[in-house]
Amino acid sequence: MSESAYSITEAIRQLPRNIKASISRRGEGTVEQEQAAAVFGNMFLHLHPVRVHVNSLRAGYTFGLGLISFYLFLILVASGLLLMFYYTPSTELAYRNMKDLEYVVTFGVILRNVHRWSAHAMVAFVFLHMCRVFYTGSYKAPREFNWVIGVFLLLVTLFLSFTGYLLPWDQLAFWAVTVGSNIAGYMPVLGDYIRFLMLGGNEVGQMALLRFYVLHVVALPLLAATLLGVHFWRIRKDGGLSRPRND
């Protein structure tokens, strides 16, 4: 057999092994190295750390507040997408749409209440998560930057809740946003500009509803998703979940 024919035959025989190696990216090493390589080389498993300290998983230490907040965010995204099929950001139709959800759309009132109560719960759990991080000292080095990201996430959560207030276009929503925008107007120097930017004018009307709608369904969720990605990435880079200092 010629040398070229032998090399072609050998390449065909090695093809399955090469395909497997290109997918898994695993090499030879100790048992622990092989286990770590299995995690790093898998498309889904690599999202999780190779090792987690046992005390980081204690329910009494973290209470799962961060994960609960993240799951509530996913529920809000899913329920919000469904609500967008039945909502029109118009001062003439918004309140009517809310009434249709309550009395006409099948399970519409359940869908709206899931979105509403999940929003209230997310504000509460994000705040509790921040309190837990502060109480356990998890904001200290090397996690200072991630603490700042968490503060921004709390602010985004509050803004998401606030912008959602106007969308039903009922009396509670109208006056809540009126009071909120007036408070922003009292800010020194920039107050009038910020209020005008929020409302798209000098009063709560169609432009304000449209701006709050775009902020609520596009701008703020994208910002929240980006900050969440950075937040989770920094948890991995900073050595995983925090744990008690004496462990």
XYZ file of C-alpha atoms in Angstrom:
247
model
C 0.000 0.000 0.000
C 1.361 3.391 -0.991
C 2.118 6.030 1.658
C -0.650 8.384 0.411
C -3.248 5.597 0.435
C -2.166 4.616 3.965
C -2.505 8.213 5.233
C -6.009 8.523 3.736
C -7.069 5.239 5.365
C -5.634 6.314 8.724
C -7.399 9.689 8.500
C -10.746 7.985 7.821
C -10.197 5.623 10.750
C -9.331 8.513 13.078
C -12.294 10.634 11.897
C -14.807 9.575 14.642
C -12.221 10.207 17.366
C -11.333 13.604 15.896
C -14.996 14.598 15.676
C -15.561 13.578 19.292
C -12.433 15.437 20.420
C -13.467 18.594 18.552
C -16.854 18.572 20.291
C -15.859 17.672 23.843
C -12.417 19.390 23.937
C -11.184 16.921 26.551
C -7.609 15.860 27.135
C -5.860 13.305 29.282
C -5.229 14.011 32.947
C -6.176 13.048 36.477
C -9.703 12.035 37.444
C -10.458 15.509 38.813
C -9.034 17.144 35.693
C -11.153 14.863 33.525
C -14.267 15.746 35.541
C -13.503 19.443 35.258
C -12.834 19.058 31.530
C -16.208 17.354 31.102
C -17.893 20.428 32.587
C -15.836 22.968 30.664
C -16.209 21.115 27.378
C -19.987 20.728 27.491
C -22.180 23.436 25.987
C -24.673 23.394 28.866
C -22.629 22.208 31.847
C -19.998 24.925 31.441
C -22.539 27.481 32.644
C -22.147 25.981 36.121
C -18.958 26.090 38.201
C -16.877 22.937 38.491
C -16.836 23.149 42.296
C -19.229 24.775 44.749
C -18.506 25.115 48.452
C -21.022 23.198 50.538
C -21.801 26.221 52.717
C -22.678 28.284 49.645
C -25.620 25.957 49.099
C -26.987 26.116 52.624
C -30.573 27.349 52.545
C -30.062 29.244 55.786
C -27.179 31.266 54.356
C -28.405 32.562 50.989
C -32.137 31.716 51.329
C -32.118 31.435 47.522
C -33.125 35.105 47.276
C -31.006 35.793 44.192
C -32.358 32.804 42.286
C -35.935 33.627 43.306
C -35.450 37.172 41.974
C -34.099 35.797 38.686
C -36.982 33.331 38.307
C -39.474 36.139 38.952
C -37.779 38.136 36.194
C -38.256 35.212 33.788
C -41.926 34.945 34.803
C -42.346 38.668 34.182
C -40.753 38.409 30.737
C -42.962 35.475 29.736
C -46.202 36.963 31.100
C -45.310 40.392 29.709
C -44.862 38.973 26.205
C -48.301 37.377 26.412
C -49.861 40.606 27.688
C -48.422 42.508 24.714
C -50.787 40.568 22.439
C -53.757 42.224 24.157
C -52.435 45.704 24.899
C -52.311 48.903 22.838
C -50.285 51.871 24.166
C -53.050 54.367 23.471
C -54.889 56.615 25.900
C -58.144 55.659 24.163
C -57.620 51.880 24.204
C -55.290 51.042 27.118
C -57.949 51.004 29.855
C -60.370 49.152 27.584
C -57.692 46.537 26.949
C -57.298 46.058 30.699
C -61.044 45.508 31.041
C -60.990 43.036 28.159
C -58.251 41.106 29.948
C -60.390 41.043 33.054
C -63.746 40.068 31.533
C -63.273 38.902 27.912
C -59.903 37.176 27.388
C -59.797 33.585 28.655
C -57.649 33.467 31.803
C -56.773 37.108 31.120
C -57.292 38.198 34.707
C -54.970 35.401 35.890
C -52.323 36.433 33.360
C -52.466 40.056 34.425
C -52.360 39.208 38.136
C -49.399 36.858 37.613
C -47.517 39.724 35.975
C -48.571 42.252 38.579
C -47.862 40.205 41.697
C -44.603 38.891 40.262
C -43.507 42.504 39.798
C -44.312 43.321 43.430
C -42.558 40.154 44.597
C -39.459 40.871 42.505
C -39.046 44.303 44.099
C -39.321 42.724 47.546
C -36.963 39.811 46.856
C -34.310 41.941 45.144
C -34.337 44.237 48.172
C -34.106 41.267 50.545
C -31.282 39.822 48.454
C -29.363 43.088 48.798
C -29.971 43.055 52.554
C -28.694 39.469 52.789
C -25.556 40.325 50.801
C -24.889 43.300 53.072
C -25.595 41.389 56.289
C -23.250 38.510 55.365
C -20.516 40.866 54.145
C -20.640 39.414 50.639
C -20.072 42.859 49.139
C -16.454 42.952 50.365
C -13.338 42.218 48.313
C -13.172 40.776 45.730
C -16.893 41.328 45.106
C -17.117 45.143 45.291
C -17.809 45.562 41.580
C -20.582 42.966 41.640
C -22.165 44.807 44.575
C -22.315 47.936 42.381
C -23.920 45.892 39.595
C -26.467 44.642 42.139
C -27.301 48.207 43.162
C -27.941 49.094 39.524
C -30.135 46.000 39.191
C -32.189 47.157 42.175
C -32.651 50.577 40.538
C -33.640 48.983 37.222
C -36.153 46.789 39.062
C -37.702 49.850 40.691
C -37.843 51.685 37.356
C -39.478 48.661 35.724
C -42.137 48.663 38.415
C -42.639 52.420 38.114
C -42.940 52.451 34.313
C -45.467 49.630 34.474
C -47.699 51.744 36.717
C -48.889 54.002 33.881
C -49.770 51.278 31.384
C -53.265 50.363 32.696
C -54.246 54.051 32.298
C -56.614 54.084 35.254
C -56.872 56.707 38.000
C -54.307 54.976 40.232
C -51.801 54.805 37.359
C -52.426 58.386 36.201
C -51.961 59.988 39.603
C -49.063 57.757 40.643
C -47.078 58.815 37.573
C -48.197 62.428 37.998
C -46.868 62.498 41.554
C -43.684 60.636 40.573
C -42.885 62.945 37.667
C -43.585 66.010 39.822
C -41.150 64.724 42.444
C -38.522 64.297 39.712
C -39.258 67.878 38.612
C -38.071 69.210 41.991
C -34.521 67.961 41.358
C -32.132 70.939 41.371
C -31.071 72.345 37.974
C -32.109 69.293 35.883
C -35.559 68.682 37.380
C -37.647 70.332 34.653
C -35.641 68.658 31.899
C -35.965 65.213 33.479
C -39.720 65.638 33.943
C -40.122 66.756 30.331
C -38.017 63.811 29.166
C -40.110 61.368 31.200
C -43.483 62.651 29.988
C -42.565 63.761 26.478
C -44.303 67.048 27.306
C -45.661 69.011 30.219
C -48.483 66.676 31.240
C -49.306 62.999 31.541
C -50.811 62.094 28.184
C -50.288 60.033 25.043
C -46.561 60.775 24.743
C -45.982 59.835 28.380
C -47.835 56.550 27.924
C -45.841 55.735 24.792
C -42.501 56.534 26.442
C -43.288 54.532 29.547
C -44.409 51.617 27.342
C -41.158 51.586 25.339
C -39.110 51.850 28.520
C -41.091 49.074 30.189
C -41.081 46.509 27.376
C -37.790 47.224 25.545
C -35.181 49.482 27.125
C -35.307 48.466 30.783
C -35.689 44.681 30.204
C -32.675 44.719 27.855
C -30.679 46.697 30.409
C -31.754 44.285 33.170
C -30.789 41.231 31.078
C -27.378 42.747 30.316
C -26.703 43.567 33.965
C -27.853 40.073 34.985
C -25.383 38.547 32.545
C -22.550 40.643 33.985
C -23.752 39.854 37.520
C -23.658 36.083 36.964
C -20.323 36.310 35.142
C -18.767 38.212 38.016
C -20.019 35.619 40.499
C -17.992 33.018 38.597
C -14.950 35.285 38.225
C -14.976 36.272 41.909
C -14.711 32.692 43.145
C -18.332 31.567 43.075
C -21.020 32.208 45.654
C -19.891 33.854 48.848
C -19.650 31.752 51.991
C -19.060 32.285 55.714
C -15.630 33.740 56.454
C -14.644 30.939 58.829
C -15.261 28.182 56.246
